[in-house]
Short mmCIF file of C-alpha atoms in Angstrom, two decimals:
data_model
loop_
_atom_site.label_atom_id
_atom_site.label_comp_id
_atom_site.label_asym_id
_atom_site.label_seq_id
_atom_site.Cartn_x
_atom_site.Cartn_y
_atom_site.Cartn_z
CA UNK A 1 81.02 9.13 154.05
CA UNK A 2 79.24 6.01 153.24
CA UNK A 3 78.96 4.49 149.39
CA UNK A 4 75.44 5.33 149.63
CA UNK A 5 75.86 9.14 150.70
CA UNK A 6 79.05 9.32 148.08
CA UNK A 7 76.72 9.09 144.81
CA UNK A 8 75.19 12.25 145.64
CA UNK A 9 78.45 14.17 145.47
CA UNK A 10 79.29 15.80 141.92
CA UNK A 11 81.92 14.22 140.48
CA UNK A 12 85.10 16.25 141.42
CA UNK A 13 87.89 17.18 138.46
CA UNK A 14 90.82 14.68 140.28
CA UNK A 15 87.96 11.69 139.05
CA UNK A 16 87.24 13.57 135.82
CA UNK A 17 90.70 13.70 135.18
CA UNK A 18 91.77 9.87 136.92
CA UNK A 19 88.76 8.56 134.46
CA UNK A 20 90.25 10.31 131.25
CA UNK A 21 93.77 9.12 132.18
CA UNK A 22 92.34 5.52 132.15
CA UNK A 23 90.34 5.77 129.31
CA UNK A 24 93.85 7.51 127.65
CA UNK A 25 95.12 3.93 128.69
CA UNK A 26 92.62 1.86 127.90
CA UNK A 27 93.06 3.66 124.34
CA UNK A 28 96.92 3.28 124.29
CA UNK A 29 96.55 7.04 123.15
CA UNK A 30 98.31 10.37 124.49
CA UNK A 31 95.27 12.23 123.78
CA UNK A 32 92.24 12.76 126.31
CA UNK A 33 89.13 10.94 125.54
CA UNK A 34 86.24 12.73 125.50
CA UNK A 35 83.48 11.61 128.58
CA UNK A 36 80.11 11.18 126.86
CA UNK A 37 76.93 11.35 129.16
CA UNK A 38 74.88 8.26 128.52
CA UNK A 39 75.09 5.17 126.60
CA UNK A 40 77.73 4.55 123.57
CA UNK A 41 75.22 5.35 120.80
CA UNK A 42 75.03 8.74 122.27
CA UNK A 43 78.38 8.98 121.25
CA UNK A 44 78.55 7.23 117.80
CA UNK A 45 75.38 9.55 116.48
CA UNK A 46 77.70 13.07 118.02
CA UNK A 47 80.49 11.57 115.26
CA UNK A 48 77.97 11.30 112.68
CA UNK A 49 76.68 14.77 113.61
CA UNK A 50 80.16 16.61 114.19
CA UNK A 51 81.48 15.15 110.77
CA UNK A 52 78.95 15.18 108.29
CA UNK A 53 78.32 17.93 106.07
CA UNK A 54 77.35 18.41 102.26
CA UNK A 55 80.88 18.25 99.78
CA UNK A 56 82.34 15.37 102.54
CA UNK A 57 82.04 11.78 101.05
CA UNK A 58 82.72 9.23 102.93
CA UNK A 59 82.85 5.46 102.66
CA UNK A 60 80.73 3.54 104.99
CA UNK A 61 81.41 -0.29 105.65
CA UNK A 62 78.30 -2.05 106.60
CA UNK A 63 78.81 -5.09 108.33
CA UNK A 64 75.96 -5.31 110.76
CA UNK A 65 72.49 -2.75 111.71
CA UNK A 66 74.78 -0.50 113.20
CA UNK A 67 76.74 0.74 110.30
CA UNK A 68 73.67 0.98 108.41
CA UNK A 69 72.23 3.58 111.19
CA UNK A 70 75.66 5.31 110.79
CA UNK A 71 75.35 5.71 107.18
CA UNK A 72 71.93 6.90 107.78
CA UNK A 73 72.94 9.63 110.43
CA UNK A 74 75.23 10.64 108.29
CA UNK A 75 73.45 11.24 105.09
CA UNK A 76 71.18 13.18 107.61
CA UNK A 77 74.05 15.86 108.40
CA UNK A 78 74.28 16.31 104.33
CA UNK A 79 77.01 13.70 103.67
CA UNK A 80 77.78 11.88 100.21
CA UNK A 81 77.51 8.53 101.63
CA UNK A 82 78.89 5.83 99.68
CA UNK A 83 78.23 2.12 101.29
CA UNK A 84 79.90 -0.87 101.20
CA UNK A 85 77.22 -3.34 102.03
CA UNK A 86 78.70 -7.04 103.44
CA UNK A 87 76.89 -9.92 103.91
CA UNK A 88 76.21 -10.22 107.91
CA UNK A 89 77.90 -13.36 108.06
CA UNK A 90 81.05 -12.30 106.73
CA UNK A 91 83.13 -9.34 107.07
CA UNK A 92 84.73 -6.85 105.29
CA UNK A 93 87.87 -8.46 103.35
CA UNK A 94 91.16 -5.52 103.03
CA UNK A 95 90.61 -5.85 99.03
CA UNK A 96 87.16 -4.98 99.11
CA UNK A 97 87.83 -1.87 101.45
CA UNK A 98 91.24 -1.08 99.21
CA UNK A 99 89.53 -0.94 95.97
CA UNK A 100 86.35 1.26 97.39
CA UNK A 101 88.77 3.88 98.52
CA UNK A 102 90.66 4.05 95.23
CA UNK A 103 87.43 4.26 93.56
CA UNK A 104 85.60 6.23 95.24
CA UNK A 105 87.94 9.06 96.39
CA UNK A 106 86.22 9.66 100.38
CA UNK A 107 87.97 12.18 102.32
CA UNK A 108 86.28 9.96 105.59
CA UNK A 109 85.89 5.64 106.33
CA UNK A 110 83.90 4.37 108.76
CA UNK A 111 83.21 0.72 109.73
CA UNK A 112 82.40 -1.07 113.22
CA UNK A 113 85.14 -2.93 114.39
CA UNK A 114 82.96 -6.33 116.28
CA UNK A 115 79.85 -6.92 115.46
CA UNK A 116 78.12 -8.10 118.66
CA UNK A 117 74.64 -8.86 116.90
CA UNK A 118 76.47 -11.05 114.40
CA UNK A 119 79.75 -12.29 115.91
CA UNK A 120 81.89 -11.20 113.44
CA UNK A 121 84.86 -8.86 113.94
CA UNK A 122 86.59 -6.77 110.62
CA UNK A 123 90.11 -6.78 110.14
CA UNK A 124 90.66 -3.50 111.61
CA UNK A 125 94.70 -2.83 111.81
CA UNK A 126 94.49 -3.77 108.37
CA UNK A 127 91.63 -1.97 106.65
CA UNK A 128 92.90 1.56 108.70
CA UNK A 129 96.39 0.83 107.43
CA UNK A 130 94.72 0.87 104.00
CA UNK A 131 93.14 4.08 104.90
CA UNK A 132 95.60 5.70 106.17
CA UNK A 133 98.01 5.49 103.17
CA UNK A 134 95.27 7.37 101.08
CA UNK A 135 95.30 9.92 104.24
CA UNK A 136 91.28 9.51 105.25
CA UNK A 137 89.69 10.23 108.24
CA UNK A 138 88.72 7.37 110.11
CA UNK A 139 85.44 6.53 112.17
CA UNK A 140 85.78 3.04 114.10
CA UNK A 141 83.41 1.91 116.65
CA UNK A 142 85.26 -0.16 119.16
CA UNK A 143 82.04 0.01 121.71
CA UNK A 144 81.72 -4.18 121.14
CA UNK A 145 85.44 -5.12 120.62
CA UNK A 146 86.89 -2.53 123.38
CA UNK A 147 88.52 -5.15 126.18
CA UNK A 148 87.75 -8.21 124.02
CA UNK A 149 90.41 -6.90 121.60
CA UNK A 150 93.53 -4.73 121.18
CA UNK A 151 91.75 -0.40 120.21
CA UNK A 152 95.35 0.91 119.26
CA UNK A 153 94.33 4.73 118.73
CA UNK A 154 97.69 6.20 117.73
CA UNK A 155 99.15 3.58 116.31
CA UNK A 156 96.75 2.61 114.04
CA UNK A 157 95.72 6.10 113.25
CA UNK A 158 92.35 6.18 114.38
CA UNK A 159 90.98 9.35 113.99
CA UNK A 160 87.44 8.58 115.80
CA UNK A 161 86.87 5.76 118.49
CA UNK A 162 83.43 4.97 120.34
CA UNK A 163 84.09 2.87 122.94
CA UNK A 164 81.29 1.44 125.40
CA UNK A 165 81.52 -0.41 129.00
CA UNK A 166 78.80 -2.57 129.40
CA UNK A 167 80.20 -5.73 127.82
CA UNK A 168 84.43 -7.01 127.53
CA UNK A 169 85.02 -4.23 130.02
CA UNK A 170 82.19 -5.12 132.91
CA UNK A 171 81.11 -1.58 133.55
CA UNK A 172 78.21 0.70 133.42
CA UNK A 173 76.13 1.59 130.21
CA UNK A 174 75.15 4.70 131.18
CA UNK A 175 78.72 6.21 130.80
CA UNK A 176 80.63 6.43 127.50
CA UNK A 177 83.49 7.41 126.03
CA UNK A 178 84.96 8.94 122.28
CA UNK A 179 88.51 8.77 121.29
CA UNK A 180 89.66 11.71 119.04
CA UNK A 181 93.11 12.60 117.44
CA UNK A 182 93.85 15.91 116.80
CA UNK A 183 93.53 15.45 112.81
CA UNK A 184 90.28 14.40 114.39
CA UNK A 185 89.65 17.62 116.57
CA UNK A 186 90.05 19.67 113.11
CA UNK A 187 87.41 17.40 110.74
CA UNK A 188 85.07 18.62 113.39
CA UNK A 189 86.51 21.69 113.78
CA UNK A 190 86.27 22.48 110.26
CA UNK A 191 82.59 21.99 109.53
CA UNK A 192 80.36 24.79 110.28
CA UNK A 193 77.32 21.94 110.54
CA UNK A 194 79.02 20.33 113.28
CA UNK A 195 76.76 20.99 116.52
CA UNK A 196 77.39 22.95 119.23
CA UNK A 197 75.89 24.05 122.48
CA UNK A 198 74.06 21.03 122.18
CA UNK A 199 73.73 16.99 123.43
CA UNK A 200 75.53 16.09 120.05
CA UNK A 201 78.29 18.87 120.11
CA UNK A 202 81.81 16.83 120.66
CA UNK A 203 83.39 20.37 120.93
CA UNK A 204 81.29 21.25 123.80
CA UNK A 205 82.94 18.23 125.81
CA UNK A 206 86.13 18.63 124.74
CA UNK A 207 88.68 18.52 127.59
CA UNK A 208 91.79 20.87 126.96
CA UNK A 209 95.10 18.90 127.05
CA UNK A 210 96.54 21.66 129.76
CA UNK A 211 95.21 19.62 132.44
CA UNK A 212 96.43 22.87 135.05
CA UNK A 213 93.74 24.88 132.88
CA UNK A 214 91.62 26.58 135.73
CA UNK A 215 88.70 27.33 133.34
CA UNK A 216 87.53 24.02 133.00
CA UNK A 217 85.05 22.55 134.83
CA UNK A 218 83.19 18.94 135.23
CA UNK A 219 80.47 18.81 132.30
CA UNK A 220 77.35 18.93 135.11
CA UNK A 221 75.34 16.19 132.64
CA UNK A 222 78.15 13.02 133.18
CA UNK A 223 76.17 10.58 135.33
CA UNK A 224 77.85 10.50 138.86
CA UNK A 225 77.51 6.84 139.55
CA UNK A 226 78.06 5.94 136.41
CA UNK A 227 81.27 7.42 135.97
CA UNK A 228 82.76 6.08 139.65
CA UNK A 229 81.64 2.72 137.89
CA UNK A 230 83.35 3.18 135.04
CA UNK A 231 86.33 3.86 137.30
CA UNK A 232 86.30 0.92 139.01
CA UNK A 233 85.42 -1.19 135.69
CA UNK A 234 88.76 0.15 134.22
CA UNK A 235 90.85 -0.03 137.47
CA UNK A 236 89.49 -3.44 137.60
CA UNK A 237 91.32 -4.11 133.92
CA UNK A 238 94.64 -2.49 134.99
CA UNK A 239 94.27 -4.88 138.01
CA UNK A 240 94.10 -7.83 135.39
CA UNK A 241 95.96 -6.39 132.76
CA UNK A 242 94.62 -5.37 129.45
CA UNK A 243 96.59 -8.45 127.81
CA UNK A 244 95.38 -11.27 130.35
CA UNK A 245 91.75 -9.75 129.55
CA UNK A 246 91.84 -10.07 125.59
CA UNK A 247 93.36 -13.58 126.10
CA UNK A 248 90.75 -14.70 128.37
CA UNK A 249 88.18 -13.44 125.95
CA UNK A 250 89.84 -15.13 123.20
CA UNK A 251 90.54 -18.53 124.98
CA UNK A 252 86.10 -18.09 125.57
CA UNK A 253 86.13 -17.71 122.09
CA UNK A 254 87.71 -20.79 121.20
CA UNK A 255 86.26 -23.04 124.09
CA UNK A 256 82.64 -22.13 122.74
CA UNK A 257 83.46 -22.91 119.42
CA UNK A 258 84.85 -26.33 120.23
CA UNK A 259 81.99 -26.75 122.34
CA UNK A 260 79.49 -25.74 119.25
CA UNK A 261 81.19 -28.60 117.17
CA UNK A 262 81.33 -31.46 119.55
CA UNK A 263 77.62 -30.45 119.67
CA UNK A 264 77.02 -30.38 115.71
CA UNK A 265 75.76 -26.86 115.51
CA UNK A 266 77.18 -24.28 112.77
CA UNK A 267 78.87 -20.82 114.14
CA UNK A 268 76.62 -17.92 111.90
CA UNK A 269 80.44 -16.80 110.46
CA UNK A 270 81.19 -18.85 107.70
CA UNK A 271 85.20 -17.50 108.12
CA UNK A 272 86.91 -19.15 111.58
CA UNK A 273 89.20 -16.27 110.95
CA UNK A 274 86.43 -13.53 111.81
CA UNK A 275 84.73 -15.01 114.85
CA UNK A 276 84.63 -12.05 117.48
CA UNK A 277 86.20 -12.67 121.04
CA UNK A 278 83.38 -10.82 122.41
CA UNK A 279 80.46 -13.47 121.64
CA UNK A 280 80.00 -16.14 118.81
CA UNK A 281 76.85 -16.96 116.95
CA UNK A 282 74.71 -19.78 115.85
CA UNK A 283 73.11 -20.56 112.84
CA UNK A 284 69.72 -21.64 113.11
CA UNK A 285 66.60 -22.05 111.63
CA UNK A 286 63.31 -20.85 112.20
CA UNK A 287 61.66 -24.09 113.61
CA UNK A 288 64.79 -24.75 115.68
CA UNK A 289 64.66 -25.32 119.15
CA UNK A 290 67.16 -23.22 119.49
CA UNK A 291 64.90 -20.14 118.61
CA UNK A 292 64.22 -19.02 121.87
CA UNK A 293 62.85 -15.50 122.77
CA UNK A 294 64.03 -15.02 125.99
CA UNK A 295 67.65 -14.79 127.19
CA UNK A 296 68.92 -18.39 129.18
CA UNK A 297 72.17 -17.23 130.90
CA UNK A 298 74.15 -15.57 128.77
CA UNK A 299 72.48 -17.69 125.46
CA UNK A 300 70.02 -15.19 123.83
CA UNK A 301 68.27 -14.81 120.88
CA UNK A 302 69.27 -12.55 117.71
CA UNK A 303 68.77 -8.99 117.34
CA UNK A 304 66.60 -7.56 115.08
CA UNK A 305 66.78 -8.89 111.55
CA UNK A 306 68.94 -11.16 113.17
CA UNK A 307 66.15 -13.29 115.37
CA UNK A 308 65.19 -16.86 114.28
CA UNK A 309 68.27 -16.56 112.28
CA UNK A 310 71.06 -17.21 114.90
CA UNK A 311 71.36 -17.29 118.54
CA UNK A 312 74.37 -14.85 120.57
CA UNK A 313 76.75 -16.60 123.32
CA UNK A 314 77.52 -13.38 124.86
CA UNK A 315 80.91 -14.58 126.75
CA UNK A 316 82.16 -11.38 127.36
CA UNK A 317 83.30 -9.33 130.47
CA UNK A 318 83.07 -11.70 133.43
CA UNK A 319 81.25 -14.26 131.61
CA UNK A 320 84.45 -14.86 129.96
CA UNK A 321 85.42 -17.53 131.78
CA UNK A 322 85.02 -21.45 131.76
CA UNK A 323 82.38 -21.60 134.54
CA UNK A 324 79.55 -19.27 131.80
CA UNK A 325 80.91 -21.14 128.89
CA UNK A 326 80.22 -24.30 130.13
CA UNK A 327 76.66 -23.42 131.43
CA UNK A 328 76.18 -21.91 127.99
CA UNK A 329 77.13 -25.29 126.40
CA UNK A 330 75.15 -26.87 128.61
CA UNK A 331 71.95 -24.59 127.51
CA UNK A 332 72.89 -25.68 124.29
CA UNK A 333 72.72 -29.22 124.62
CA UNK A 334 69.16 -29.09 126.61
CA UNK A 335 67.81 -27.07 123.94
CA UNK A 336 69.04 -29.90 121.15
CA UNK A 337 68.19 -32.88 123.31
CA UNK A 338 71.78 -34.08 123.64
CA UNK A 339 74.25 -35.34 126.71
CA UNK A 340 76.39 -32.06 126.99
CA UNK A 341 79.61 -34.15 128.31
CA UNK A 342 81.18 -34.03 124.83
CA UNK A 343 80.86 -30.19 124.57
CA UNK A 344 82.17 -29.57 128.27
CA UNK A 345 85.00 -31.40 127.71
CA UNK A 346 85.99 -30.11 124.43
CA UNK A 347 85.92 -26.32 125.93
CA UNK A 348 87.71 -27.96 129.05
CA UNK A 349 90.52 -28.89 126.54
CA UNK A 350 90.93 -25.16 125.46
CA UNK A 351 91.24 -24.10 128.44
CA UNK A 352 93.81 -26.70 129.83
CA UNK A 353 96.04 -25.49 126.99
CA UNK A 354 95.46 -21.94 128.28
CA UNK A 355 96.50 -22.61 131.63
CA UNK A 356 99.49 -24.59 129.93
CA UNK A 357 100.39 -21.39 128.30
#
């Protein structure tokens, strides 16, 4: 059966199950990850809808627009939502997240682990250690950092996970994914607002952890094509290995930066400790010629609030690799009027010392 013919065929349990084993992987997790039909914000607002209820208070980190929208889904479900509002060049500090929960007294904690608008990734191992000692649920959406950085489900005691495919992993968008621990399972469980028979119902995807359980069948809405991408993405990263895939993210990290300051331009983070492997971010001004409206490669303009204040080098997935950052830094260079020799070789002399390693 040719490619072409296969995408009309429903996606058959053995790939429902070989995607969820991946995505169990991916997750370093023994529990199944729940498939959600469309893009990862599908999957962050059926958290916000499965969780939120009125008596539940829960502390929302806001690092970047998409925590705010969090916090704003889930005052909609009835929550008490109390925010912790960081400026979008920084992140959240341990401390800051430490002394909110003491505090406050949440019974929930929910933060985005990378920001890809801003560049900046939270100190996630730590801050869920800190929640997990006063026993909260926690809400963390990987969708930016997952491939570009380590998603430890059961280890760090995540209790929620969004994960998405279209950037560090090199997949589809139109497929998703949810982690969920069983501590998780019983939040939702537990709240008679939490959706069901519905888009946003979490419940109504679950997959039971009897995998021989004869009563389940493939949720009809997953997008075929989508899904046999996201198989391939993922096989793709076991190909690699998940290791060799953050470091290469990392080591496109570190090139751009050295590129950025052979150039003279200021990363949008004012902490080197929080730049994102994922993408980093320039600081510009209004008037700059580096406010550009279209995308040039992978150099695009800010987000939202975020335009004519900085500019994204999206090196993730497979432009996470010398040959993008080097075109990137080249961009760069154009844009400012300047010989980009001095950038190139700066980023060159990152990743010498990564093949040296």
């Amino acid at each position: 059966m040719s490619q072409q013919r296969q995408g009309f065929v429903p996606l058959t349990l053995s790939e429902h199950d070989r995607l969820t084993e991946l995505l169990a992987r991916l997750l370093s997790t023994k529990e199944a990850a729940v498939i959600i039909p469309g893009e990862a914000i599908l999957g962050i607002e059926a958290i916000a809808a499965g969780i939120s209820a009125p008596g539940r208070r829960i502390l929302n980190v806001v690092t970047g627009p998409y925590g705010d929208i969090f916090g704003q889904w889930l005052e909609r479900g009835g929550a008490e939502v109390i925010e912790i509002k960081v400026s979008f060049d920084e992140v959240a500090t341990v401390e800051t997240v430490a002394a909110a929960i003491e505090q406050y007294k949440p019974v929930a904690l929910s933060f985005v682990h990378a920001e890809s608008v801003t560049g900046g990734t939270n100190p996630t191992e730590e801050i869920l250690k800190a929640a997990r000692s006063a026993n909260l649920i926690t809400i963390v959406d990987s969708v930016s950092a997952i491939g570009a950085e380590p998603v430890l489900l059961d280890e760090w005691g995540i209790d929620f996970v969004t994960i998405g495919a279209q950037k560090a992993l090199a997949g589809p968008n139109g497929v998703s994914a949810v982690g969920i621990s069983p501590r998780g399972w019983d939040f939702i469980a537990s709240n008679e607002r939490a959706p069901r028979n519905s888009i946003l119902s979490l419940l109504d995807l679950r997959r039971s952890s009897d995998t021989k359980d004869s009563s389940f069948r493939v949720p009809a809405n997953i997008p075929v094509l989508e899904a046999r991408a996201l198989i391939e993405a993922l096989e793709r990263i076991e190909e690699e290995g998940l290791e060799a895939v953050h470091r290469r993210h990392r080591f496109a990290s570190s090139a751009t930066v050295a590129g950025l300051e052979a150039l003279g331009l200021e990363p949008w983070q004012v902490n080197e400790g929080n730049y994102a492997p994922l993408n980093t971010t320039v600081r510009i001004s209004k008037d700059s010629a580096l406010d550009i409206a279209q995308p040039i490669g992978i150099v695009a303009p800010g987000d939202g609030a975020m335009l004519h204040q900085l500019l994204r080098i999206n090196h993730y997935g497979t432009n996470a690799s010398r040959h993008s950052v080097e075109q990137a830094l080249t961009t760069l260079a154009e844009l400012t009027g300047q010989d980009p020799a001095a950038a190139i070789a700066a980023a060159r002399s990152i990743w010498e010392g990564a093949d040296e390693h």
